Structures are given as C-alpha cells and as structure tokens.
Amino acid sequence: MTDAPQNDSLFEAPPMGEQERMVEAILFATADPVTVTELIGRMPHGSDPAEALAHLRKRYEGRGVNVVRIGDAWAMRTASDLGFLMQKETVETRKLSRAAIETLAIVAYHQPVTRAEIEEIRGVSVSRGTIDQLIELEWIRFGRRRMTPGRPVTFVVTQGFLDHFGLENARDLPGLKELRSAGLLENRPPPGALPDPDDMTDEDDDQVDMFEDE
C-alpha cells in the first residue's frame, strides 16, 4: 500500500524571493515608514518579513535607493550622497524661534524629558506655544508620565523627526560640539549664571530659518 500524495498546505508561505518582492512593493508604494508588524499583517500567513527585509536591504546596498531603518520601521529612501539631486529650486521656509530650536534639541538629547527639566536646562520658562508648535510639526510627542509626585508628562522625539533628519535612531544625533560649530546651538552660560535679559522669555523676536529639502 502506497502513501497517498500530500497536498501542499494552502497556508504555506511564499518563497523568500517572492516575499522580498512583496516587501519591496509595500515600501515603494508607502510614503511613511512601515513596521515589521504592519508587514506581517499585509503579507500571506507564515511570511517572514524581517528576513525578507534583511535580504532586500543587502540587495539595495550601493544603489541610488536604499532600504533604511527609521526608528522601529523601514522605508525606501534616496541614497544620502544623492540627496542633492532631489532638491527643488523652490525651498519651503519654516521659521522656528530660538526657544523652539533649543527645546527640540533638549528633547532629542535628553528624552524622555519633562517640561520642568527643559526649563531647568534652558534656564528660562518654556511657553505652551513652543511645545504646541513642535507637536504640530510632529517632531516631538508625549511620552510616558514620570512616576513622581504630580506624574508629569514627558516628551520624546518622533519617528517623523528621525525621518526628516535622516536618522535611524536618536543615538545617531551629532555631538553638541558639532551643533555649536554649525550655529544650531549657542554657547550658553553654565547653570547658575545670570541669564541674558533677552533670554528671559520665549517671546523671541529672533527667528531662525530652517529649510526642508524635499
């Protein structure tokens, strides 16, 4: 008596090469970074998008488009050394106050950080408008509350912030020395020193142009 032939399972995962094609198609068609969990939800049962991503990322190495990790998600992006080719003749100008830029830098380098901690580091108060502007830009978001009296909310940078500045995670941020040399941070007096009268409020008249290349 011979064994009856076994039919392939209807839920068998596609070959890895086909899974790579699926991941490639999803990343290509999606503007926002996609997490592995989201890929699992879109792909056939039994697929391994994490492995497919690893193969796909290697296949795109050295190409004009790379598969990059942004936080806990993945996306297809123009190779960093070719970004100048994508620059438009017309650039979008955004004006951020010095207070907003300093607040954003503090959140990026000290996250998770509370509003009180931001004020302590800056040496001046932080207006609600400054925080709201950064949240509206989707560069910072609310983090977990601190398990301290009052349970103050914390702030952290967003995946959109990492994507905008071409960072995989916050650990890729440049050092403070580089930021100061680029003019993005001032050499502020040490804690305890008398602050400059012009820095006593967030209502700065000084505006700093930040350019977003698309």
PDB file of N, CA, C and O in Angstrom, residues 81-142:
ATOM      1  N   ASP A  81      24.055  60.242  -0.368  1.00  0.00           N
ATOM      2  CA  ASP A  81      25.000  61.033  -1.156  1.00  0.00           C
ATOM      3  C   ASP A  81      24.394  61.568  -2.450  1.00  0.00           C
ATOM      4  O   ASP A  81      25.029  62.340  -3.163  1.00  0.00           O
ATOM      5  N   LEU A  82      23.144  61.178  -2.742  1.00  0.00           N
ATOM      6  CA  LEU A  82      22.470  61.658  -3.951  1.00  0.00           C
ATOM      7  C   LEU A  82      21.307  62.583  -3.633  1.00  0.00           C
ATOM      8  O   LEU A  82      20.552  62.955  -4.534  1.00  0.00           O
ATOM      9  N   GLY A  83      21.187  62.959  -2.370  1.00  0.00           N
ATOM     10  CA  GLY A  83      20.069  63.809  -1.970  1.00  0.00           C
ATOM     11  C   GLY A  83      20.028  65.133  -2.701  1.00  0.00           C
ATOM     12  O   GLY A  83      18.950  65.703  -2.929  1.00  0.00           O
ATOM     13  N   PHE A  84      21.196  65.636  -3.113  1.00  0.00           N
ATOM     14  CA  PHE A  84      21.237  66.946  -3.778  1.00  0.00           C
ATOM     15  C   PHE A  84      20.486  66.919  -5.116  1.00  0.00           C
ATOM     16  O   PHE A  84      20.013  67.951  -5.598  1.00  0.00           O
ATOM     17  N   LEU A  85      20.345  65.737  -5.703  1.00  0.00           N
ATOM     18  CA  LEU A  85      19.631  65.630  -6.976  1.00  0.00           C
ATOM     19  C   LEU A  85      18.134  65.838  -6.814  1.00  0.00           C
ATOM     20  O   LEU A  85      17.443  66.169  -7.777  1.00  0.00           O
ATOM     21  N   MET A  86      17.636  65.627  -5.600  1.00  0.00           N
ATOM     22  CA  MET A  86      16.198  65.730  -5.338  1.00  0.00           C
ATOM     23  C   MET A  86      15.788  67.128  -4.902  1.00  0.00           C
ATOM     24  O   MET A  86      14.617  67.409  -4.702  1.00  0.00           O
ATOM     25  N   GLN A  87      16.766  68.028  -4.729  1.00  0.00           N
ATOM     26  CA  GLN A  87      16.460  69.351  -4.207  1.00  0.00           C
ATOM     27  C   GLN A  87      15.677  70.160  -5.221  1.00  0.00           C
ATOM     28  O   GLN A  87      16.024  70.215  -6.403  1.00  0.00           O
ATOM     29  N   LYS A  88      14.629  70.796  -4.781  1.00  0.00           N
ATOM     30  CA  LYS A  88      13.812  71.633  -5.646  1.00  0.00           C
ATOM     31  C   LYS A  88      14.410  73.028  -5.739  1.00  0.00           C
ATOM     32  O   LYS A  88      15.145  73.475  -4.862  1.00  0.00           O
ATOM     33  N   GLU A  89      14.070  73.707  -6.822  1.00  0.00           N
ATOM     34  CA  GLU A  89      14.526  75.088  -6.968  1.00  0.00           C
ATOM     35  C   GLU A  89      13.887  75.978  -5.911  1.00  0.00           C
ATOM     36  O   GLU A  89      14.490  76.908  -5.399  1.00  0.00           O
ATOM     37  N   THR A  90      12.641  75.657  -5.560  1.00  0.00           N
ATOM     38  CA  THR A  90      11.931  76.413  -4.536  1.00  0.00           C
ATOM     39  C   THR A  90      11.956  75.616  -3.243  1.00  0.00           C
ATOM     40  O   THR A  90      11.541  74.461  -3.220  1.00  0.00           O
ATOM     41  N   VAL A  91      12.450  76.213  -2.191  1.00  0.00           N
ATOM     42  CA  VAL A  91      12.503  75.529  -0.905  1.00  0.00           C
ATOM     43  C   VAL A  91      11.440  76.097   0.012  1.00  0.00           C
ATOM     44  O   VAL A  91      11.075  77.269  -0.069  1.00  0.00           O
ATOM     45  N   GLU A  92      10.924  75.240   0.862  1.00  0.00           N
ATOM     46  CA  GLU A  92       9.918  75.652   1.825  1.00  0.00           C
ATOM     47  C   GLU A  92      10.614  76.175   3.073  1.00  0.00           C
ATOM     48  O   GLU A  92      11.464  75.500   3.649  1.00  0.00           O
ATOM     49  N   THR A  93      10.281  77.377   3.464  1.00  0.00           N
ATOM     50  CA  THR A  93      10.926  78.001   4.610  1.00  0.00           C
ATOM     51  C   THR A  93      10.031  77.902   5.831  1.00  0.00           C
ATOM     52  O   THR A  93       8.857  78.258   5.784  1.00  0.00           O
ATOM     53  N   ARG A  94      10.586  77.403   6.904  1.00  0.00           N
ATOM     54  CA  ARG A  94       9.863  77.346   8.166  1.00  0.00           C
ATOM     55  C   ARG A  94      10.621  78.183   9.176  1.00  0.00           C
ATOM     56  O   ARG A  94      11.841  78.109   9.273  1.00  0.00           O
ATOM     57  N   LYS A  95       9.895  78.968   9.926  1.00  0.00           N
ATOM     58  CA  LYS A  95      10.524  79.814  10.927  1.00  0.00           C
ATOM     59  C   LYS A  95      10.275  79.236  12.314  1.00  0.00           C
ATOM     60  O   LYS A  95       9.144  79.041  12.713  1.00  0.00           O
ATOM     61  N   LEU A  96      11.346  78.945  13.002  1.00  0.00           N
ATOM     62  CA  LEU A  96      11.265  78.488  14.377  1.00  0.00           C
ATOM     63  C   LEU A  96      12.014  79.477  15.246  1.00  0.00           C
ATOM     64  O   LEU A  96      13.098  79.936  14.874  1.00  0.00           O
ATOM     65  N   SER A  97      11.439  79.806  16.369  1.00  0.00           N
ATOM     66  CA  SER A  97      12.128  80.682  17.300  1.00  0.00           C
ATOM     67  C   SER A  97      13.336  79.971  17.888  1.00  0.00           C
ATOM     68  O   SER A  97      13.440  78.744  17.840  1.00  0.00           O
ATOM     69  N   ARG A  98      14.248  80.752  18.414  1.00  0.00           N
ATOM     70  CA  ARG A  98      15.405  80.173  19.082  1.00  0.00           C
ATOM     71  C   ARG A  98      14.949  79.256  20.217  1.00  0.00           C
ATOM     72  O   ARG A  98      15.537  78.201  20.455  1.00  0.00           O
ATOM     73  N   ALA A  99      13.885  79.652  20.904  1.00  0.00           N
ATOM     74  CA  ALA A  99      13.369  78.834  22.002  1.00  0.00           C
ATOM     75  C   ALA A  99      12.906  77.475  21.503  1.00  0.00           C
ATOM     76  O   ALA A  99      13.140  76.445  22.143  1.00  0.00           O
ATOM     77  N   ALA A 100      12.239  77.452  20.324  1.00  0.00           N
ATOM     78  CA  ALA A 100      11.752  76.186  19.784  1.00  0.00           C
ATOM     79  C   ALA A 100      12.911  75.280  19.381  1.00  0.00           C
ATOM     80  O   ALA A 100      12.881  74.068  19.615  1.00  0.00           O
ATOM     81  N   ILE A 101      13.938  75.859  18.772  1.00  0.00           N
ATOM     82  CA  ILE A 101      15.089  75.059  18.346  1.00  0.00           C
ATOM     83  C   ILE A 101      15.809  74.483  19.562  1.00  0.00           C
ATOM     84  O   ILE A 101      16.183  73.307  19.590  1.00  0.00           O
ATOM     85  N   GLU A 102      15.989  75.302  20.591  1.00  0.00           N
ATOM     86  CA  GLU A 102      16.661  74.821  21.794  1.00  0.00           C
ATOM     87  C   GLU A 102      15.827  73.750  22.491  1.00  0.00           C
ATOM     88  O   GLU A 102      16.362  72.745  22.977  1.00  0.00           O
ATOM     89  N   THR A 103      14.510  73.949  22.539  1.00  0.00           N
ATOM     90  CA  THR A 103      13.633  72.963  23.169  1.00  0.00           C
ATOM     91  C   THR A 103      13.691  71.645  22.412  1.00  0.00           C
ATOM     92  O   THR A 103      13.777  70.560  23.022  1.00  0.00           O
ATOM     93  N   LEU A 104      13.667  71.704  21.082  1.00  0.00           N
ATOM     94  CA  LEU A 104      13.757  70.492  20.266  1.00  0.00           C
ATOM     95  C   LEU A 104      15.076  69.773  20.512  1.00  0.00           C
ATOM     96  O   LEU A 104      15.112  68.542  20.646  1.00  0.00           O
ATOM     97  N   ALA A 105      16.168  70.517  20.595  1.00  0.00           N
ATOM     98  CA  ALA A 105      17.477  69.904  20.834  1.00  0.00           C
ATOM     99  C   ALA A 105      17.526  69.224  22.203  1.00  0.00           C
ATOM    100  O   ALA A 105      18.068  68.123  22.354  1.00  0.00           O
ATOM    101  N   ILE A 106      16.938  69.874  23.219  1.00  0.00           N
ATOM    102  CA  ILE A 106      16.940  69.306  24.566  1.00  0.00           C
ATOM    103  C   ILE A 106      16.143  68.014  24.599  1.00  0.00           C
ATOM    104  O   ILE A 106      16.563  67.015  25.196  1.00  0.00           O
ATOM    105  N   VAL A 107      14.973  68.003  23.945  1.00  0.00           N
ATOM    106  CA  VAL A 107      14.162  66.783  23.910  1.00  0.00           C
ATOM    107  C   VAL A 107      14.935  65.667  23.209  1.00  0.00           C
ATOM    108  O   VAL A 107      14.959  64.519  23.671  1.00  0.00           O
ATOM    109  N   ALA A 108      15.592  66.003  22.083  1.00  0.00           N
ATOM    110  CA  ALA A 108      16.311  64.985  21.313  1.00  0.00           C
ATOM    111  C   ALA A 108      17.450  64.370  22.115  1.00  0.00           C
ATOM    112  O   ALA A 108      17.670  63.159  22.062  1.00  0.00           O
ATOM    113  N   TYR A 109      18.167  65.198  22.869  1.00  0.00           N
ATOM    114  CA  TYR A 109      19.361  64.711  23.565  1.00  0.00           C
ATOM    115  C   TYR A 109      19.093  64.218  24.985  1.00  0.00           C
ATOM    116  O   TYR A 109      19.934  63.526  25.553  1.00  0.00           O
ATOM    117  N   HIS A 110      17.935  64.580  25.549  1.00  0.00           N
ATOM    118  CA  HIS A 110      17.669  64.204  26.943  1.00  0.00           C
ATOM    119  C   HIS A 110      16.399  63.379  27.110  1.00  0.00           C
ATOM    120  O   HIS A 110      15.984  63.119  28.233  1.00  0.00           O
ATOM    121  N   GLN A 111      15.759  62.977  26.016  1.00  0.00           N
ATOM    122  CA  GLN A 111      14.487  62.252  26.114  1.00  0.00           C
ATOM    123  C   GLN A 111      14.618  60.959  26.921  1.00  0.00           C
ATOM    124  O   GLN A 111      15.694  60.329  26.885  1.00  0.00           O
ATOM    125  N   PRO A 112      13.528  60.591  27.624  1.00  0.00           N
ATOM    126  CA  PRO A 112      12.304  61.379  27.854  1.00  0.00           C
ATOM    127  C   PRO A 112      12.555  62.487  28.859  1.00  0.00           C
ATOM    128  O   PRO A 112      13.245  62.284  29.858  1.00  0.00           O
ATOM    129  N   VAL A 113      12.001  63.664  28.608  1.00  0.00           N
ATOM    130  CA  VAL A 113      12.284  64.821  29.441  1.00  0.00           C
ATOM    131  C   VAL A 113      10.987  65.575  29.707  1.00  0.00           C
ATOM    132  O   VAL A 113      10.113  65.668  28.848  1.00  0.00           O
ATOM    133  N   THR A 114      10.821  66.066  30.924  1.00  0.00           N
ATOM    134  CA  THR A 114       9.618  66.809  31.289  1.00  0.00           C
ATOM    135  C   THR A 114       9.789  68.287  30.963  1.00  0.00           C
ATOM    136  O   THR A 114      10.904  68.764  30.715  1.00  0.00           O
ATOM    137  N   ARG A 115       8.686  68.998  30.986  1.00  0.00           N
ATOM    138  CA  ARG A 115       8.746  70.434  30.713  1.00  0.00           C
ATOM    139  C   ARG A 115       9.592  71.141  31.767  1.00  0.00           C
ATOM    140  O   ARG A 115      10.369  72.045  31.438  1.00  0.00           O
ATOM    141  N   ALA A 116       9.455  70.727  33.017  1.00  0.00           N
ATOM    142  CA  ALA A 116      10.253  71.347  34.081  1.00  0.00           C
ATOM    143  C   ALA A 116      11.744  71.117  33.850  1.00  0.00           C
ATOM    144  O   ALA A 116      12.570  72.001  34.100  1.00  0.00           O
ATOM    145  N   GLU A 117      12.095  69.933  33.364  1.00  0.00           N
ATOM    146  CA  GLU A 117      13.505  69.635  33.092  1.00  0.00           C
ATOM    147  C   GLU A 117      14.019  70.449  31.914  1.00  0.00           C
ATOM    148  O   GLU A 117      15.174  70.883  31.901  1.00  0.00           O
ATOM    149  N   ILE A 118      13.162  70.653  30.925  1.00  0.00           N
ATOM    150  CA  ILE A 118      13.549  71.505  29.793  1.00  0.00           C
ATOM    151  C   ILE A 118      13.839  72.919  30.281  1.00  0.00           C
ATOM    152  O   ILE A 118      14.846  73.536  29.902  1.00  0.00           O
ATOM    153  N   GLU A 119      12.970  73.416  31.138  1.00  0.00           N
ATOM    154  CA  GLU A 119      13.152  74.772  31.669  1.00  0.00           C
ATOM    155  C   GLU A 119      14.408  74.863  32.529  1.00  0.00           C
ATOM    156  O   GLU A 119      15.125  75.876  32.500  1.00  0.00           O
ATOM    157  N   GLU A 120      14.700  73.795  33.257  1.00  0.00           N
ATOM    158  CA  GLU A 120      15.897  73.804  34.096  1.00  0.00           C
ATOM    159  C   GLU A 120      17.163  73.835  33.233  1.00  0.00           C
ATOM    160  O   GLU A 120      18.125  74.542  33.545  1.00  0.00           O
ATOM    161  N   ILE A 121      17.159  73.097  32.148  1.00  0.00           N
ATOM    162  CA  ILE A 121      18.322  73.056  31.262  1.00  0.00           C
ATOM    163  C   ILE A 121      18.490  74.382  30.531  1.00  0.00           C
ATOM    164  O   ILE A 121      19.604  74.907  30.417  1.00  0.00           O
ATOM    165  N   ARG A 122      17.379  74.945  30.039  1.00  0.00           N
ATOM    166  CA  ARG A 122      17.455  76.213  29.305  1.00  0.00           C
ATOM    167  C   ARG A 122      17.709  77.391  30.227  1.00  0.00           C
ATOM    168  O   ARG A 122      18.269  78.394  29.825  1.00  0.00           O
ATOM    169  N   GLY A 123      17.238  77.278  31.458  1.00  0.00           N
ATOM    170  CA  GLY A 123      17.390  78.388  32.383  1.00  0.00           C
ATOM    171  C   GLY A 123      16.290  79.420  32.279  1.00  0.00           C
ATOM    172  O   GLY A 123      16.348  80.463  32.939  1.00  0.00           O
ATOM    173  N   VAL A 124      15.303  79.162  31.425  1.00  0.00           N
ATOM    174  CA  VAL A 124      14.166  80.073  31.254  1.00  0.00           C
ATOM    175  C   VAL A 124      12.900  79.242  31.096  1.00  0.00           C
ATOM    176  O   VAL A 124      12.955  78.026  30.856  1.00  0.00           O
ATOM    177  N   SER A 125      11.757  79.892  31.216  1.00  0.00           N
ATOM    178  CA  SER A 125      10.491  79.178  31.084  1.00  0.00           C
ATOM    179  C   SER A 125      10.226  78.831  29.624  1.00  0.00           C
ATOM    180  O   SER A 125      10.742  79.464  28.704  1.00  0.00           O
ATOM    181  N   VAL A 126       9.418  77.799  29.431  1.00  0.00           N
ATOM    182  CA  VAL A 126       9.042  77.357  28.084  1.00  0.00           C
ATOM    183  C   VAL A 126       7.558  77.613  27.906  1.00  0.00           C
ATOM    184  O   VAL A 126       6.739  77.132  28.686  1.00  0.00           O
ATOM    185  N   SER A 127       7.213  78.369  26.886  1.00  0.00           N
ATOM    186  CA  SER A 127       5.807  78.694  26.682  1.00  0.00           C
ATOM    187  C   SER A 127       5.055  77.501  26.107  1.00  0.00           C
ATOM    188  O   SER A 127       5.640  76.619  25.475  1.00  0.00           O
ATOM    189  N   ARG A 128       3.753  77.497  26.318  1.00  0.00           N
ATOM    190  CA  ARG A 128       2.910  76.426  25.770  1.00  0.00           C
ATOM    191  C   ARG A 128       2.961  76.437  24.243  1.00  0.00           C
ATOM    192  O   ARG A 128       2.926  75.396  23.592  1.00  0.00           O
ATOM    193  N   GLY A 129       3.083  77.646  23.672  1.00  0.00           N
ATOM    194  CA  GLY A 129       3.129  77.761  22.216  1.00  0.00           C
ATOM    195  C   GLY A 129       4.326  77.062  21.601  1.00  0.00           C
ATOM    196  O   GLY A 129       4.233  76.495  20.508  1.00  0.00           O
ATOM    197  N   THR A 130       5.458  77.108  22.296  1.00  0.00           N
ATOM    198  CA  THR A 130       6.668  76.449  21.793  1.00  0.00           C
ATOM    199  C   THR A 130       6.464  74.947  21.710  1.00  0.00           C
ATOM    200  O   THR A 130       6.773  74.311  20.692  1.00  0.00           O
ATOM    201  N   ILE A 131       5.930  74.364  22.787  1.00  0.00           N
ATOM    202  CA  ILE A 131       5.667  72.926  22.799  1.00  0.00           C
ATOM    203  C   ILE A 131       4.630  72.559  21.739  1.00  0.00           C
ATOM    204  O   ILE A 131       4.793  71.587  21.002  1.00  0.00           O
ATOM    205  N   ASP A 132       3.563  73.359  21.651  1.00  0.00           N
ATOM    206  CA  ASP A 132       2.499  73.073  20.684  1.00  0.00           C
ATOM    207  C   ASP A 132       3.024  73.102  19.251  1.00  0.00           C
ATOM    208  O   ASP A 132       2.609  72.296  18.413  1.00  0.00           O
ATOM    209  N   GLN A 133       3.923  74.046  18.964  1.00  0.00           N
ATOM    210  CA  GLN A 133       4.458  74.153  17.608  1.00  0.00           C
ATOM    211  C   GLN A 133       5.247  72.904  17.220  1.00  0.00           C
ATOM    212  O   GLN A 133       5.103  72.385  16.115  1.00  0.00           O
ATOM    213  N   LEU A 134       6.064  72.410  18.146  1.00  0.00           N
ATOM    214  CA  LEU A 134       6.870  71.224  17.863  1.00  0.00           C
ATOM    215  C   LEU A 134       5.999  69.980  17.735  1.00  0.00           C
ATOM    216  O   LEU A 134       6.288  69.082  16.941  1.00  0.00           O
ATOM    217  N   ILE A 135       4.915  69.924  18.532  1.00  0.00           N
ATOM    218  CA  ILE A 135       3.969  68.805  18.416  1.00  0.00           C
ATOM    219  C   ILE A 135       3.228  68.885  17.083  1.00  0.00           C
ATOM    220  O   ILE A 135       3.017  67.871  16.412  1.00  0.00           O
ATOM    221  N   GLU A 136       2.852  70.092  16.674  1.00  0.00           N
ATOM    222  CA  GLU A 136       2.143  70.283  15.406  1.00  0.00           C
ATOM    223  C   GLU A 136       3.024  69.870  14.221  1.00  0.00           C
ATOM    224  O   GLU A 136       2.537  69.318  13.236  1.00  0.00           O
ATOM    225  N   LEU A 137       4.325  70.151  14.323  1.00  0.00           N
ATOM    226  CA  LEU A 137       5.259  69.734  13.280  1.00  0.00           C
ATOM    227  C   LEU A 137       5.489  68.230  13.293  1.00  0.00           C
ATOM    228  O   LEU A 137       6.129  67.691  12.390  1.00  0.00           O
ATOM    229  N   GLU A 138       4.988  67.562  14.349  1.00  0.00           N
ATOM    230  CA  GLU A 138       5.161  66.116  14.545  1.00  0.00           C
ATOM    231  C   GLU A 138       6.625  65.753  14.694  1.00  0.00           C
ATOM    232  O   GLU A 138       7.085  64.710  14.221  1.00  0.00           O
ATOM    233  N   TRP A 139       7.367  66.635  15.387  1.00  0.00           N
ATOM    234  CA  TRP A 139       8.772  66.370  15.686  1.00  0.00           C
ATOM    235  C   TRP A 139       8.952  65.904  17.128  1.00  0.00           C
ATOM    236  O   TRP A 139       9.958  65.286  17.443  1.00  0.00           O
ATOM    237  N   ILE A 140       8.004  66.224  18.012  1.00  0.00           N
ATOM    238  CA  ILE A 140       8.018  65.676  19.361  1.00  0.00           C
ATOM    239  C   ILE A 140       6.611  65.174  19.678  1.00  0.00           C
ATOM    240  O   ILE A 140       5.638  65.572  19.036  1.00  0.00           O
ATOM    241  N   ARG A 141       6.522  64.290  20.661  1.00  0.00           N
ATOM    242  CA  ARG A 141       5.222  63.759  21.085  1.00  0.00           C
ATOM    243  C   ARG A 141       5.278  63.509  22.592  1.00  0.00           C
ATOM    244  O   ARG A 141       6.345  63.549  23.204  1.00  0.00           O
ATOM    245  N   PHE A 142       4.118  63.230  23.163  1.00  0.00           N
ATOM    246  CA  PHE A 142       4.052  62.919  24.576  1.00  0.00           C
ATOM    247  C   PHE A 142       4.618  61.524  24.827  1.00  0.00           C
ATOM    248  O   PHE A 142       4.324  60.579  24.092  1.00  0.00           O
TER     249      PHE A 142
END
